[in-house]
Amino acid sequence: MSAPSELPRIISVDDHVIEPAHLFETWLPAKYRDRGPKPLTAGIGELEYVGGKYRITTDPDGPLTDWWEYEGGLFPYKRIIAAVGFSRDEMTLEGITREQMRRGCWDPKARIQDMEANHVEASLCFPTFPRFCGQTFAEAKDLEVGLACVRAYNDWMAEEWCGDSGGRLIPLCLIPLWDVELAVKEIHRNAARGVRAVTFSEIPTYLGLPSIHSGCWDPFFAACEATGTVVCMHIGSSSQMPAASPDAPPAVQASLSFNNAMASMMDFLFSGVLVRFPQLKLAYAEGQMGWIPYALERADDVWREHRAWGGVRDLIPEPPSTYYYRQIFCCFFRDKHGVASLETVGVDNATFETDYPHVDSTWPHTKQVAAEHVAGLSPETTYKILRGNAIRMLGLDFDK
């Protein structure tokens, strides 16, 4: 059965926002502004990506770049994270200013115009300067100001970035990663104004935080379950990308990026978290999905053959794949192998993304890319993976 001639409008569960220069001046309480993040425009020097980490220097005579200054550190915006509108050969590690970016990177009205041109109805956006799950503020020396920054970002996200979009921009909020009780309060504060998604680290121990096996995060998971808040985990939200060799070119990390999502999913499947919180929903962003069938096969084999000595005999009562199909969502944008394995990946578990405005983004050709991937799928399955599963996952009001 062929896909319909007119594709359903897409709901993208993984896009990104470049924070406007006024964010903290507007949304951070006045008493913290002197110690909070400040925007500046200055020259950039050498910028390299080595072993999964950026190395950056400044240069007064270098190309102008927009930065954030926070607690003495500098965070530059790079062309690869605001790449839409550039050719593939122009998508480099060079610095960039907001004026050089496509306006939809940081302006919500312009973003919706770019979504219109890209067959996208709604979009969930991960942060940039705070990093994918708010690591920037978790690493702060002054955690009082860090907490204020988390709340300011969330207020801006919910009230300004998403506020006038008619639901087309879907709020995704941060938590103070360093304090679970404060994280629980922030989940409830945002849920009260309709936020149903929070960004979290794929592997918290890489950030020096407790593991999900420790039980430390259980109050956070309970709050997410109680409020219907989806726990969204982007590749790189552990501040590490897989690297085979320390001197490997960045292409190696880019090719291996799904490994973080796979490791995180195994952690959750064998942690007991999904057993204790059966209504909790997890969503993996930018990890693609072609690897999932074998990962589930291996997890179930380990559970059957090795659960006694493997430490999960009394912890995981059913095959791990049971909890994946019940509670975990994946997403993709270029993964024909995953689509060919969709019955095992899960027709109710797969969602779609455009990754705007990153170097991987399918903008402005997302409709064509999506059509190529769903060719041959039924209209019902096409609807699910392009929008229906995202609507169900996030509790959206579309199509009601």
C-alpha positions in Angstrom: 0.0 0.0 0.0 1.6 3.3 -1.1 1.9 6.4 1.0 -0.6 9.2 0.3 0.3 11.6 -2.5 0.2 14.5 0.0 2.3 13.9 3.0 0.9 14.8 6.5 2.5 17.9 7.8 5.5 17.0 9.9 6.0 17.5 13.7 9.7 17.6 14.3 10.8 16.4 17.7 14.4 17.6 17.4 15.3 21.1 16.2 17.4 23.7 17.9 17.2 27.4 18.9 20.0 30.0 18.9 19.3 32.1 21.9 18.6 35.9 21.2 21.1 38.4 22.7 18.4 39.9 24.9 17.4 36.6 26.7 19.1 37.0 30.1 18.8 40.8 30.2 15.1 40.4 29.7 14.3 37.3 31.7 16.9 37.1 34.4 16.0 38.9 37.7 17.8 42.2 38.0 19.8 41.1 41.0 21.5 38.4 39.0 22.2 40.2 35.8 25.7 41.4 36.6 26.7 37.7 37.3 24.6 36.2 34.5 25.5 35.5 30.9 26.2 38.5 28.7 26.2 38.7 24.9 29.2 40.1 23.0 30.5 40.3 19.5 34.2 39.8 19.1 36.8 38.2 16.8 37.4 34.5 16.9 40.8 32.8 16.5 41.5 29.1 16.1 38.5 26.7 16.5 39.1 23.0 16.3 37.1 19.8 17.1 39.4 17.2 18.5 38.5 13.9 20.2 34.9 15.0 20.7 35.8 18.4 22.3 36.1 22.0 21.0 39.3 24.0 21.3 38.7 27.7 20.9 40.8 30.8 21.0 39.9 34.5 20.6 41.6 36.9 18.2 40.8 40.7 18.1 41.6 40.6 14.4 39.7 37.4 13.7 36.3 37.1 12.0 33.5 38.7 14.0 31.5 36.1 16.1 28.6 36.3 18.5 29.5 34.9 21.9 28.2 34.5 25.4 30.4 35.4 28.3 29.6 33.7 31.6 31.7 33.3 34.7 34.8 34.2 32.8 34.2 31.6 30.1 33.4 32.3 26.4 30.9 30.4 24.3 30.9 31.2 20.5 28.3 30.4 18.0 29.6 28.4 15.1 28.5 28.1 11.6 27.8 24.4 11.8 25.1 25.0 14.5 23.4 27.7 12.3 24.1 26.1 9.0 20.8 26.5 7.1 21.2 28.7 4.1 24.9 27.8 3.6 26.2 25.3 1.0 27.7 22.0 2.3 31.2 23.3 1.7 30.4 26.4 3.7 29.3 24.5 6.8 32.5 24.9 8.8 33.7 25.5 12.3 34.0 29.2 11.7 32.4 31.6 14.1 29.1 33.4 13.1 27.1 36.3 14.2 23.3 36.4 14.4 23.2 38.8 11.5 24.9 36.2 9.4 22.5 33.5 10.4 19.2 32.8 8.8 16.8 34.8 11.0 14.7 31.7 11.8 17.6 30.5 14.0 16.7 33.0 16.7 13.5 34.7 15.8 10.3 32.7 16.5 8.2 34.4 13.8 10.9 33.8 11.2 11.2 30.2 12.4 7.5 29.6 11.7 8.0 31.0 8.2 10.9 28.6 7.7 8.7 25.8 9.0 6.0 26.7 6.5 8.5 26.5 3.7 9.6 23.0 5.0 6.3 21.2 5.4 6.6 21.3 9.2 3.7 22.2 11.4 5.3 22.0 14.9 8.8 21.9 16.3 10.5 21.0 19.6 13.8 22.9 20.0 16.8 22.0 22.1 19.0 24.8 23.6 22.4 25.9 22.3 24.3 28.1 24.7 23.0 26.2 27.8 24.1 23.0 25.9 21.7 20.2 25.2 20.5 19.6 28.8 21.7 22.7 30.6 25.3 21.6 31.4 26.5 25.2 31.2 24.5 26.1 34.3 25.2 22.8 36.1 29.0 23.6 35.8 28.6 27.1 37.2 30.6 28.2 40.2 27.6 30.2 41.6 24.7 27.8 41.5 22.3 30.4 42.9 22.8 32.3 39.7 22.8 29.0 37.7 19.4 28.2 39.1 18.2 31.7 38.2 19.5 31.2 34.6 17.7 27.8 34.3 14.4 29.5 35.3 15.0 32.5 33.1 15.7 30.2 30.1 12.5 28.3 30.8 10.5 31.5 31.2 11.8 32.7 27.9 11.2 29.3 26.2 7.6 29.0 27.4 6.5 32.6 27.2 8.5 34.2 24.4 9.9 31.6 22.0 6.7 29.5 22.1 4.2 31.9 23.5 2.7 33.5 20.4 3.2 30.5 18.1 -0.3 28.9 18.5 1.3 25.7 19.8 3.5 25.3 16.7 6.7 25.9 18.8 6.6 23.3 21.5 8.4 24.2 24.8 11.3 22.1 26.0 12.7 23.1 29.4 15.8 22.7 31.5 16.2 21.5 35.1 18.9 22.3 37.6 20.9 19.1 37.1 22.8 19.5 40.4 19.8 19.3 42.7 17.0 16.7 42.3 14.6 18.4 44.6 15.0 21.7 42.7 14.6 19.7 39.5 11.3 18.3 40.7 10.0 21.8 41.6 11.0 23.1 38.1 9.1 20.2 36.5 6.0 21.0 38.4 6.4 24.8 37.8 6.6 24.3 34.0 4.0 21.6 33.8 1.5 24.1 35.4 1.8 26.3 32.3 1.5 23.4 29.9 5.1 22.3 29.3 5.3 18.6 28.6 9.0 18.1 27.7 12.3 18.4 29.6 15.8 17.8 28.4 18.0 15.5 30.3 21.5 13.9 30.0 21.8 10.7 28.1 24.6 9.5 30.4 24.6 11.7 33.6 27.7 10.1 35.0 29.7 11.6 32.2 28.8 15.0 33.8 29.9 13.9 37.2 26.3 13.3 38.3 24.7 10.2 39.9 23.7 7.4 37.5 20.2 6.4 36.8 20.9 3.1 38.6 21.5 4.9 41.9 17.9 5.8 42.7 18.9 9.4 43.1 16.9 10.5 40.1 13.7 8.6 41.1 11.9 11.8 42.4 12.6 13.5 39.1 11.3 10.5 37.1 8.3 10.3 39.4 7.5 14.0 38.8 7.9 13.5 35.0 5.5 10.5 35.1 3.0 12.4 37.3 2.9 15.5 35.0 3.2 13.6 31.7 6.5 15.3 31.0 8.6 13.5 28.4 12.3 13.0 29.2 14.2 14.1 26.0 17.8 13.1 25.6 19.9 14.5 22.7 23.1 12.9 21.5 25.9 14.9 23.1 23.9 15.7 26.2 26.6 13.9 28.2 29.2 16.5 26.9 31.0 13.6 25.2 30.7 12.2 21.7 32.1 8.8 20.9 35.6 8.9 19.6 37.6 5.9 18.4 41.0 7.7 18.5 41.9 11.0 20.1 43.3 12.3 16.8 40.4 11.1 14.6 38.8 13.6 12.3 35.4 14.9 13.4 33.8 12.7 10.7 34.4 9.7 13.0 32.5 11.2 15.9 29.7 12.2 13.5 29.4 8.7 12.2 29.4 7.1 15.7 27.0 9.6 17.4 24.2 7.0 17.7 26.4 5.1 20.2 25.5 7.4 23.0 21.8 6.9 22.5 22.3 3.1 22.3 24.4 3.1 25.5 21.8 5.3 27.3 18.9 3.1 26.2 20.6 -0.1 27.5 21.2 1.8 30.8 17.5 2.5 31.1 16.3 -1.0 30.0 18.4 -2.7 32.7 18.0 0.0 35.4 14.5 -0.8 36.7 13.5 2.8 36.1 10.9 1.8 33.5 9.6 -0.9 35.7 9.1 1.4 38.7 7.6 4.2 36.5 5.5 2.4 33.9 4.0 5.7 32.5 7.3 7.5 32.1 8.2 8.4 28.5 11.7 8.7 27.2 12.6 10.2 23.8 16.0 9.9 22.1 16.9 12.8 19.8 19.2 12.6 16.7 20.3 9.1 17.5 18.5 7.6 14.4 17.0 4.2 14.7 18.6 1.6 12.4 20.6 0.2 15.3 17.6 -0.5 17.5 16.5 -3.9 16.2 19.8 -5.6 17.1 20.1 -3.6 20.4 16.7 -5.0 21.4 17.6 -8.5 20.3 20.8 -8.4 22.3 19.1 -7.0 25.4 16.5 -9.7 25.3 19.1 -12.4 24.8 21.2 -11.1 27.7 18.0 -11.0 29.9 17.2 -14.7 29.0 20.7 -16.1 29.1 22.6 -14.0 31.6 20.1 -12.4 34.0 21.2 -14.3 37.1 24.9 -13.4 37.1 24.1 -10.2 35.1 22.4 -8.7 38.2 18.9 -8.1 36.7 17.1 -11.4 37.6 15.0 -9.7 40.3 15.1 -6.2 38.8 13.7 -6.7 35.3 10.7 -9.0 35.4 10.0 -9.0 31.6 12.2 -8.9 28.5 13.8 -5.5 28.1 12.1 -4.9 24.7 8.8 -4.9 26.5 9.7 -1.6 28.2 11.1 -0.1 25.0 7.9 -0.7 23.1 5.8 0.6 26.0 7.8 3.7 26.9 10.6 4.8 24.6 10.5 6.9 21.4 13.3 7.2 18.8 13.6 9.7 16.0 15.2 9.9 12.6 15.7 12.1 9.5 18.0 10.0 7.3 17.7 6.3 8.1 16.3 4.2 5.3 17.7 1.1 7.0 15.7 2.0 10.1 12.5 2.4 8.0 13.1 -1.0 6.3 13.2 -2.4 9.9 10.2 -0.4 11.1 8.2 -3.3 12.3 11.0 -4.1 14.8 11.9 -0.5 15.5 8.2 0.0 16.3 5.6 1.8 14.2 4.4 3.4 17.4 7.9 4.3 18.6 9.4 6.2 15.7 9.2 9.9 15.2 10.7 12.4 12.7 13.0 15.4 13.0 14.5 18.1 10.8 17.4 19.2 13.0 17.0 22.8 11.9 19.3 24.8 11.8 22.2 22.4 12.3 24.6 21.1 9.7 22.6 17.8 9.5 19.3 19.6 8.8 17.1 18.6 6.0 15.7 22.1 5.6 14.4 23.2 3.1 14.0 19.8 1.5 12.4 17.9 4.4 9.2 17.1 2.5 11.3 15.4 -0.2 13.5 13.6 2.3 10.5 12.4 4.2 8.7 11.2 1.1 11.7 9.2 0.0 11.7 7.5 3.4 8.0 6.7 3.7 7.6 5.5 0.1 5.8 2.2 0.2 4.5 2.6 3.7 0.8 2.6 4.4 -1.0 6.0 5.0 -1.6 4.9 8.6 2.1 4.2 9.3 3.2 7.3 7.4 0.9 9.5 9.6 2.2 7.9 12.8 5.9 8.4 12.1 5.6 11.9 10.6 3.3 13.3 13.2 0.9 11.0 15.1 3.5 9.4 17.4 4.8 12.9 18.3 1.3 14.1 19.1 0.8 11.1 21.4 4.2 11.4 22.9 3.9 15.1 23.8 0.2 15.2 24.4 -0.3 17.8 21.7 -3.7 19.3 20.7 -3.2 18.8 17.0 -5.7 16.7 15.0 -8.2 16.6 17.9 
